[in-house]
Short mmCIF file of C-alpha atoms in Angstrom, two decimals:
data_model
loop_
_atom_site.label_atom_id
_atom_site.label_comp_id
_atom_site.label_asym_id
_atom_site.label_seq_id
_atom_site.Cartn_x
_atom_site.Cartn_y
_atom_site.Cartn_z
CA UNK A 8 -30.07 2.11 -34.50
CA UNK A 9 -30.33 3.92 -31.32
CA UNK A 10 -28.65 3.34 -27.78
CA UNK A 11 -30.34 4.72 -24.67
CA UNK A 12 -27.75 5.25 -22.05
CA UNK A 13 -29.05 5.68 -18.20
CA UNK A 14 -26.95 7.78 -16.02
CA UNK A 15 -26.80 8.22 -12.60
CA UNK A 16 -27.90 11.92 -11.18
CA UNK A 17 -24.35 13.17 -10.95
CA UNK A 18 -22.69 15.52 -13.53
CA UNK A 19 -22.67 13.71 -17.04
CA UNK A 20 -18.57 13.89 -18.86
CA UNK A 21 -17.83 12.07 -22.21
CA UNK A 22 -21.38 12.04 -24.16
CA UNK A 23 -20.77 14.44 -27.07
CA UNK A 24 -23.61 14.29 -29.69
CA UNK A 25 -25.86 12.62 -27.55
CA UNK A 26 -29.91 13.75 -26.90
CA UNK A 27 -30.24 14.10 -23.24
CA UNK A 28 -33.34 13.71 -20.92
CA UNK A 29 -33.45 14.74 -17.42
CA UNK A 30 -36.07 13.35 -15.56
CA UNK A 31 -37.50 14.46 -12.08
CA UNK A 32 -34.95 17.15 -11.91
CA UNK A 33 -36.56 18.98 -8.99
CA UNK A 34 -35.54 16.15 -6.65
CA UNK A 35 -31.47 15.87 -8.04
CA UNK A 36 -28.99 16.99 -5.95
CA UNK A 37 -26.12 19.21 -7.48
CA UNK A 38 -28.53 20.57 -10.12
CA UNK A 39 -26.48 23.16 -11.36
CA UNK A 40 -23.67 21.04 -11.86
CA UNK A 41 -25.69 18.92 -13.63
CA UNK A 42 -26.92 21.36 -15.94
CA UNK A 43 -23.90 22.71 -16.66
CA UNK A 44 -22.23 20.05 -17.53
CA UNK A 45 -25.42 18.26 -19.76
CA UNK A 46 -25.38 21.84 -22.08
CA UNK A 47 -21.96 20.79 -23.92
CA UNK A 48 -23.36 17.52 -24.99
CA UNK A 49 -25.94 19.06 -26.96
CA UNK A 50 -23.33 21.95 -28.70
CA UNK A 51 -23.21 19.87 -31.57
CA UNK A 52 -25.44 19.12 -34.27
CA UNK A 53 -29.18 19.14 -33.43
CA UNK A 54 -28.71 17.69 -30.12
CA UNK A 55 -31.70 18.33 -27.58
CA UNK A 56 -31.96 18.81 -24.10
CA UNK A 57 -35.57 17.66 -22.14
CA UNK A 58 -36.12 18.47 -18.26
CA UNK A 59 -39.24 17.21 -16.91
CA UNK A 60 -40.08 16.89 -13.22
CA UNK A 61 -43.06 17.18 -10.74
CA UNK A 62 -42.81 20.35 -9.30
CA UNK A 63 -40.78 20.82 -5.63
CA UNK A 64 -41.43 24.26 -4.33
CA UNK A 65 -40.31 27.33 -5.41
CA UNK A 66 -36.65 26.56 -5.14
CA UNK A 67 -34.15 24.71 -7.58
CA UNK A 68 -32.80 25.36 -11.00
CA UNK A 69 -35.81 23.21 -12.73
CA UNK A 70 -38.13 26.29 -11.31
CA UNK A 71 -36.46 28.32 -12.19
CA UNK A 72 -35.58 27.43 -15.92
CA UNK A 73 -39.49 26.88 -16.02
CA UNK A 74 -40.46 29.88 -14.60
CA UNK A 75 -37.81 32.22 -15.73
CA UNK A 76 -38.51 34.26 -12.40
CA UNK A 77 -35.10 35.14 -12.11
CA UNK A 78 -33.88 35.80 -15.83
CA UNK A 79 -34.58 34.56 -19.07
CA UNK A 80 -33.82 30.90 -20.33
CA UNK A 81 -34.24 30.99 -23.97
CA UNK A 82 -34.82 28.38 -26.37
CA UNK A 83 -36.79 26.33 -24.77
CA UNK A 84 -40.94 25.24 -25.45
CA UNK A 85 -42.83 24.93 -21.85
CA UNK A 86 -45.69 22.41 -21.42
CA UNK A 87 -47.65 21.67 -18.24
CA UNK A 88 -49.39 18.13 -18.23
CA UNK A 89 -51.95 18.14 -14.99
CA UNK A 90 -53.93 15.51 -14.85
CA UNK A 91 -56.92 16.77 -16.93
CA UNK A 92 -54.77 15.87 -19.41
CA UNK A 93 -54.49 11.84 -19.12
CA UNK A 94 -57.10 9.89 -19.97
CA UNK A 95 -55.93 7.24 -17.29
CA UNK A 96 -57.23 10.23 -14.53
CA UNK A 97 -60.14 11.67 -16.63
CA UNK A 98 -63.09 10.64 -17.97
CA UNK A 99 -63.69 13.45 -20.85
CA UNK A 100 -60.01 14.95 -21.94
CA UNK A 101 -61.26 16.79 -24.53
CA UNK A 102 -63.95 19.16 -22.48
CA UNK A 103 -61.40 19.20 -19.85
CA UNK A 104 -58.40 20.52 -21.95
CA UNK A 105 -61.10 23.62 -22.06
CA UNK A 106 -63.03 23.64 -19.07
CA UNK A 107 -60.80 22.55 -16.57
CA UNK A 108 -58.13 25.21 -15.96
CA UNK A 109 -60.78 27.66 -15.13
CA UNK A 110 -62.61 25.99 -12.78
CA UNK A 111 -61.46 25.35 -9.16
CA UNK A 112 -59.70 22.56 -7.53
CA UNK A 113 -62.46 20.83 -5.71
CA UNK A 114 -65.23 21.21 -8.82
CA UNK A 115 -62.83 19.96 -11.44
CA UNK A 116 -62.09 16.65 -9.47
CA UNK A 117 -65.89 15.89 -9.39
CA UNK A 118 -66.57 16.95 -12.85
CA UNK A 119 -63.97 15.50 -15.21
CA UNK A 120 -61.92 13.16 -12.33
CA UNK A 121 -62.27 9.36 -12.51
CA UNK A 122 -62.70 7.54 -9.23
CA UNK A 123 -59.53 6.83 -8.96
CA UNK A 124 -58.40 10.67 -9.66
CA UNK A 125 -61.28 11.64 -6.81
CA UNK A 126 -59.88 8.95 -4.18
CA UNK A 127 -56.47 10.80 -4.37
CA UNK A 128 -57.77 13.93 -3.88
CA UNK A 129 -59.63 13.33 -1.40
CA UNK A 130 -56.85 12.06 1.05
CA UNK A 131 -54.34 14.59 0.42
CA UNK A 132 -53.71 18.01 1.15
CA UNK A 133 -54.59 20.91 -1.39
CA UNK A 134 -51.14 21.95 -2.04
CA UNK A 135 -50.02 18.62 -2.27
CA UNK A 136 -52.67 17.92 -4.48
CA UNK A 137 -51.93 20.41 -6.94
CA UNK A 138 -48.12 20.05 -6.43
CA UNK A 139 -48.53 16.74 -7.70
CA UNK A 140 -51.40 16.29 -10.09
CA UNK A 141 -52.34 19.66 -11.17
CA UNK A 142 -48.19 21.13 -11.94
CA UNK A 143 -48.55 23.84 -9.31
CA UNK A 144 -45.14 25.83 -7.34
CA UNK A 145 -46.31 25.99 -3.93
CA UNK A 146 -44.04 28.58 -2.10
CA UNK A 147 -41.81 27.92 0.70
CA UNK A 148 -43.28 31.13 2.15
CA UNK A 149 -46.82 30.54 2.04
CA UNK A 150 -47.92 29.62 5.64
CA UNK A 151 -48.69 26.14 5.92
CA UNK A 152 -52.45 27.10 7.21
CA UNK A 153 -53.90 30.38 5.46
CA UNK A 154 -56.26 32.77 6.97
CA UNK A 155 -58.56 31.37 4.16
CA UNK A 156 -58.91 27.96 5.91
CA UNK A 157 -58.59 29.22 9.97
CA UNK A 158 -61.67 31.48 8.96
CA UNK A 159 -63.44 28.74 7.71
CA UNK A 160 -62.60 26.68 10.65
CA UNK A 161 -63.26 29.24 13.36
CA UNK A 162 -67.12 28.37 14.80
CA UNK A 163 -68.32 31.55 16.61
CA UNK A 164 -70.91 29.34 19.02
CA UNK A 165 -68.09 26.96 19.94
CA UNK A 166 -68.04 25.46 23.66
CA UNK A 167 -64.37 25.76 25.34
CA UNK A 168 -62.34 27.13 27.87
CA UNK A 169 -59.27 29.29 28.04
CA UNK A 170 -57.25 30.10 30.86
CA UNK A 171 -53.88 32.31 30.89
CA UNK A 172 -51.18 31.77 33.95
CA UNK A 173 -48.02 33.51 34.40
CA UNK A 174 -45.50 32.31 37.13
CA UNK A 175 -46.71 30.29 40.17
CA UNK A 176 -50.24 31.24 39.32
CA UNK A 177 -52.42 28.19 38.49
CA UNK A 178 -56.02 28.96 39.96
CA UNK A 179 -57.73 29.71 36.09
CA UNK A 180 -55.72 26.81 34.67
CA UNK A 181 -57.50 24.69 37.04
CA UNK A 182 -60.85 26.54 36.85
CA UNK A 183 -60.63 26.49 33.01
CA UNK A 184 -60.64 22.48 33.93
CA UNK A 185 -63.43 22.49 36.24
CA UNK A 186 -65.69 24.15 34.06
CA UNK A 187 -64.46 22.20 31.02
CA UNK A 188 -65.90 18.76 33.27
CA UNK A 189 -68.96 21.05 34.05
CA UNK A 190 -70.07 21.09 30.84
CA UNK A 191 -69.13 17.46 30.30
CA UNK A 192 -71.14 16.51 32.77
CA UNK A 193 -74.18 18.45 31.09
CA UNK A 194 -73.28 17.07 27.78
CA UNK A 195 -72.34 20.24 25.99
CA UNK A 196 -69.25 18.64 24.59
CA UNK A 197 -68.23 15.60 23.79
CA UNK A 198 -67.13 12.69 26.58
CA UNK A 199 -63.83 11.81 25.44
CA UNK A 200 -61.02 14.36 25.21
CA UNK A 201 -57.65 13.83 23.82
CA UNK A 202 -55.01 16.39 24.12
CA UNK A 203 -51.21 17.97 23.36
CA UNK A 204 -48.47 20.02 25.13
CA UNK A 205 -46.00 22.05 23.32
CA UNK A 206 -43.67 23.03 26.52
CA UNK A 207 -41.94 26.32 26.87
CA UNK A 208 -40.12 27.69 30.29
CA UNK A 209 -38.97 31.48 29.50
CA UNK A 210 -39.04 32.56 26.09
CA UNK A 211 -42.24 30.37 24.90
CA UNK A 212 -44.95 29.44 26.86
CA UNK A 213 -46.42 26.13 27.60
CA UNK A 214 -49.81 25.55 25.40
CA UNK A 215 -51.61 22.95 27.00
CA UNK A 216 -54.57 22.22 24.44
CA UNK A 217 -57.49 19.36 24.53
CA UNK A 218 -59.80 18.36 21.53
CA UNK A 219 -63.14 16.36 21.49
CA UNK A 220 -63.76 12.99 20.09
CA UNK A 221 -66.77 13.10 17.82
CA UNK A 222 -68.57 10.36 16.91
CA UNK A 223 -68.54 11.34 13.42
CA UNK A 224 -64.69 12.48 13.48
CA UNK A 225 -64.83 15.89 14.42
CA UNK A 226 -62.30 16.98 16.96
CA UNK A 227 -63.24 20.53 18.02
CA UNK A 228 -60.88 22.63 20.58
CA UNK A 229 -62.28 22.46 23.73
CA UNK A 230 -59.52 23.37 26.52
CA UNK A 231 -56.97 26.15 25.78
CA UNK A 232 -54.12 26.80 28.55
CA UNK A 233 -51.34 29.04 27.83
CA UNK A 234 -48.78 28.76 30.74
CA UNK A 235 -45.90 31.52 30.52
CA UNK A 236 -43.13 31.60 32.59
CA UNK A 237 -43.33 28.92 34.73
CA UNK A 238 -41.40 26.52 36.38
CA UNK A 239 -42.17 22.66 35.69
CA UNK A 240 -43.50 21.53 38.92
CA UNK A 241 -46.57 23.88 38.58
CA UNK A 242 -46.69 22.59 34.97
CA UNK A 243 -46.95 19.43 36.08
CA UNK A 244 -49.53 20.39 39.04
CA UNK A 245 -52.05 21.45 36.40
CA UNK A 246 -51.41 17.99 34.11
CA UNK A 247 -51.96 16.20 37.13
CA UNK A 248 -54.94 18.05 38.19
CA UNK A 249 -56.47 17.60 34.17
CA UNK A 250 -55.42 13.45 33.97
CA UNK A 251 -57.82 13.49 37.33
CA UNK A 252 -60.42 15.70 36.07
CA UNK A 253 -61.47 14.81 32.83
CA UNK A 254 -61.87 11.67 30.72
CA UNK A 255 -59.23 11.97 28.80
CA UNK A 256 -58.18 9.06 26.69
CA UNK A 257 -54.81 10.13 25.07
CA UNK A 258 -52.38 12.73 25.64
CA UNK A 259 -49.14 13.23 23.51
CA UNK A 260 -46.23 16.12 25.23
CA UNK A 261 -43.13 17.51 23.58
CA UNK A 262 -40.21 15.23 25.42
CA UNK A 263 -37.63 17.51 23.16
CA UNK A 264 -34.88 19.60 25.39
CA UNK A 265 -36.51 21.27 28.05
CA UNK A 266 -39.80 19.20 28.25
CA UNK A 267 -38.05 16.17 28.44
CA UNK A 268 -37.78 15.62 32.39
CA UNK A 269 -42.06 16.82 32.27
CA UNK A 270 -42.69 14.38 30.01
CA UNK A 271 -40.77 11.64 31.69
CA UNK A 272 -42.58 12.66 34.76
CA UNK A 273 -46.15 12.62 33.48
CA UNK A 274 -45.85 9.52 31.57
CA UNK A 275 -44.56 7.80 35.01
CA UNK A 276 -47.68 8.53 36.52
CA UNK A 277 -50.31 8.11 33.25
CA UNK A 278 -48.64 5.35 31.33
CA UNK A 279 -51.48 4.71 29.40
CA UNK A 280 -52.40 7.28 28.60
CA UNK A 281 -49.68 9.26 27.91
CA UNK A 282 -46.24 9.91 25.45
CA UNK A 283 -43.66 12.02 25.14
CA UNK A 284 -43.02 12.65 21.52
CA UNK A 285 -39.50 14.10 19.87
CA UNK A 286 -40.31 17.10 17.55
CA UNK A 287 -38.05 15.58 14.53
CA UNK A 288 -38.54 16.80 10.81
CA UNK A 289 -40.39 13.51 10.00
CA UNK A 290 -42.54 14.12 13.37
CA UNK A 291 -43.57 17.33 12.63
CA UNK A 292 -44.19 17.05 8.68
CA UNK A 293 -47.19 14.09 9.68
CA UNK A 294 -48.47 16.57 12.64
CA UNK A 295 -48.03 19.10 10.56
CA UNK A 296 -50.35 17.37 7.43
CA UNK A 297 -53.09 15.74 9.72
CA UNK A 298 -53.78 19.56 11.48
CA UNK A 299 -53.75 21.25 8.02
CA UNK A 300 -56.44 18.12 6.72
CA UNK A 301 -58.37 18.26 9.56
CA UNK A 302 -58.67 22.72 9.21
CA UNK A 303 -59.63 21.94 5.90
CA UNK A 304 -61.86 19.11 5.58
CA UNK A 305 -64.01 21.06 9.13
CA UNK A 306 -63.11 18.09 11.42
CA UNK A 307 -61.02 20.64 13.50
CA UNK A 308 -63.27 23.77 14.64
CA UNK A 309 -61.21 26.71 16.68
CA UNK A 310 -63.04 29.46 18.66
CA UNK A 311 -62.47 33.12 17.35
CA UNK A 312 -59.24 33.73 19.27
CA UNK A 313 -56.79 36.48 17.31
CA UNK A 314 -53.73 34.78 18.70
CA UNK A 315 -54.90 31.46 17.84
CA UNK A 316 -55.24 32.33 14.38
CA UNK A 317 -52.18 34.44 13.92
CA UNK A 318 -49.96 31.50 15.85
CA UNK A 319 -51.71 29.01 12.94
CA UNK A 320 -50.95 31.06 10.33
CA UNK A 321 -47.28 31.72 11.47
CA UNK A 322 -45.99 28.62 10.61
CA UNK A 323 -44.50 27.87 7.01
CA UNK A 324 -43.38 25.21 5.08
CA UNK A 325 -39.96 25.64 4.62
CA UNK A 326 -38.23 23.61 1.29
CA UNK A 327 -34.38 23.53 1.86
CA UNK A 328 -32.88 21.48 -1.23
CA UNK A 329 -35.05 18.13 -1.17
CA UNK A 330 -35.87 18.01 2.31
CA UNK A 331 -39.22 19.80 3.42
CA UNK A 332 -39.39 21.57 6.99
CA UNK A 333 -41.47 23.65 9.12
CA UNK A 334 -40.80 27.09 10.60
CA UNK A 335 -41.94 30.42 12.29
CA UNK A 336 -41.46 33.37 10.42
CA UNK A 337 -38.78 35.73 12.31
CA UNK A 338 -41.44 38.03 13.21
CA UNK A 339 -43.49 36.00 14.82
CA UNK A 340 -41.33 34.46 17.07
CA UNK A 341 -41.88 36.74 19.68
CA UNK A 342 -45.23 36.07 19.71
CA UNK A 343 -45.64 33.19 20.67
CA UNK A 344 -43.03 30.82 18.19
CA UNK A 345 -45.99 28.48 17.17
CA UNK A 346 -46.58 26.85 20.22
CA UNK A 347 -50.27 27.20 19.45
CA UNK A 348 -50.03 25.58 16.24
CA UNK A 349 -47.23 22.20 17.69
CA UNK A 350 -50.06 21.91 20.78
CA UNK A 351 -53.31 21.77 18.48
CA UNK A 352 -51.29 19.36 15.98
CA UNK A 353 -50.03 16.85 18.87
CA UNK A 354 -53.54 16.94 20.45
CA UNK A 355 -55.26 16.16 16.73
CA UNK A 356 -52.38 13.50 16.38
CA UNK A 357 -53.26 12.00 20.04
CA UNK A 358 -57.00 11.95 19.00
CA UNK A 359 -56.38 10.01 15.54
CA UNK A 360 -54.89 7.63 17.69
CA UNK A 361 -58.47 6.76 18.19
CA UNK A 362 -61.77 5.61 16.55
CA UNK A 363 -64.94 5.51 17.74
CA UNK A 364 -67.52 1.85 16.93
CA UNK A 365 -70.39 3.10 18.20
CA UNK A 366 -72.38 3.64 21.61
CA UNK A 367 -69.41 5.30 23.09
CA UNK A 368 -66.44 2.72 22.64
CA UNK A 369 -63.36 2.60 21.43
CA UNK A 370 -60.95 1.26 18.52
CA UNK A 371 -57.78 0.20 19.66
CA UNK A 372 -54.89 2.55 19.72
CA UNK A 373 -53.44 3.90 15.81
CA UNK A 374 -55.93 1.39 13.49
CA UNK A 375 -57.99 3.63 11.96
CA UNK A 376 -57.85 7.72 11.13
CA UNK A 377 -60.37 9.90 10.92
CA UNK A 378 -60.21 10.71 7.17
#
């Protein structure tokens, strides 16, 4: 007979002559150790070794064994199992072992994917998507929102304002609000605004930004405010001055380090209506998702702005052992360090916070999302 013998993920000692099977070896820790301690085992006799794992990034000993980007690993047979290939996900395996790999994403889902298969696609991201399902090494240094999807997103005809202040300057922050609740008034966008605030002092700037409710869960940019070097009580002058101005039903602000006494501040005055929000890893990998799902699914339209779109595209997910992260390439941080990017994602994250049920009311506060 045979004895199967389950091990826990440290390095294995003592199992000469023994078939070994690592499973999900992306997500280990102490890979290497692991590995090179599991390769002795199968010295003798016509022992085998089998790795098999969803893929993690392009990071990790199981990439690079499978990819042999690096150097060679001999001896082994590769084999990629997406989800064309399990009848449990598709409804015509045999066409699809053919078809499918040459077709994109999107049309093979529809064509060959069960409902099932389609219902996971169409509530997660791309990458993720095709991390998990379709075998694909997405790259720690591909931005997390290409120039692909911000073109697609960017409307040319789109209705919103943009102010820049420097220093104790806040006049076109607070005509950038008046004419925002001008063209509320005459119906040009929509009547219920929800907004974020990534906040900066010296190096970064403060990006103040405001998104529309849609009926039908679009949340275009509307309001664009880009405060540099400023000191907090003018910050707070122009919050103030856009809580009183416009109807605006949610609004999330970075409480972590220097914001932290703003926040407190603004929330004092607009408990209702406002949060402050701490930018941990967990944080910023949901604000992170919901922004890139709403660029791609077209709920979130940008105007044409250049820095917009290069502050989008500058941030990257970042895969450091198991834990995934999000950063600004060094390069860009001079330009601007994302702040774009964390203010659109808290003000799409502050809108999602809210549904609408028809003639112009509300759902109650983090029941329903958009997608």
């Amino acid at each position: 007979g045979a004895r199967l013998t389950s091990l826990t993920g440290r390095a294995p000692r003592g199992r000469a002559r023994s078939h070994v099977r690592l499973d999900e070896f992306c997500f280990v820790q102490n890979d290497r150790q692991i590995y090179a301690a599991t390769l002795p085992i199968i010295s003798k006799g016509r022992r085998t070794l089998r790795i098999a794992s969803s893929p993690f990034g392009t990071q990790g000993l199981f990439y690079e064994i499978y990819s042999e980007v690096l150097r060679p690993y001999p001896g082994y047979t590769r084999k990629r199992t997406p989800w064309w290939e399990i009848y449990a996900f598709c409804v015509n395996v045999r066409e699809a072992r053919i078809e499918a790999p040459f077709m994109p994403t999107e049309e093979r889902v529809r064509r060959y994917g069960n409902e099932r298969m389609q219902m996971l696609y169409d509530n997660m991201l791309l990458e993720d998507f095709g991390q998990e399902f379709e075998c694909d090494f997405v790259g720690s240094g591909d931005a997390w929102i290409t120039f692909e999807e911000i073109k697609r997103a960017q409307d040319h005809d789109l209705v919103y304002r943009r102010a820049r202040c420097t220093g104790k300057s806040i006049t076109n922050a607070l005509n950038a609000i008046d004419r925002l609740a001008d063209d509320l008034r005459q119906g040009k966008v929509e009547p219920i605004l929800a907004g974020g605030i990534d906040v900066g002092r010296k190096k970064d700037t403060t990006e103040i930004f405001f998104v529309g409710l849609g009926g039908n869960g679009s949340m275009p940019l509307r309001l664009m405010i880009s405060l540099a070097n400023m000191e907090f009580e003018f910050q707070q002058e122009i919050i103030m001055y856009a809580m009183r101005s416009l109807p605006i039903v949610r609004l999330l602000i970075d409480q972590t380090g220097l914001g932290r006494n703003l926040a407190e501040n603004v929330v004092k005055l607009w408990q209702y209506k406002t949060a402050g929000v701490n930018f941990t890893q967990a944080g910023k990998q949901m604000w992170a998702s919901d922004l890139k799902k709403g660029i791609q699914t077209l709920a979130v339209r940008i105007p044409m702005e250049r820095d917009l779109a290069y502050q989008l595209h500058s941030v990257k997910r970042v895969v450091r052992g198991t834990t995934l992260t999000f950063d600004v390439e060094q390069d860009s941080k001079e330009k601007g360090h994302g702040d774009m990017f964390w203010a659109l994602a808290l003000a799409v994250a502050a809108a999602k916070q809210f549904v609408f049920i028809g003639d112009g009311n509300m759902l109650g506060e983090g029941i329903v999302t958009y997608w």
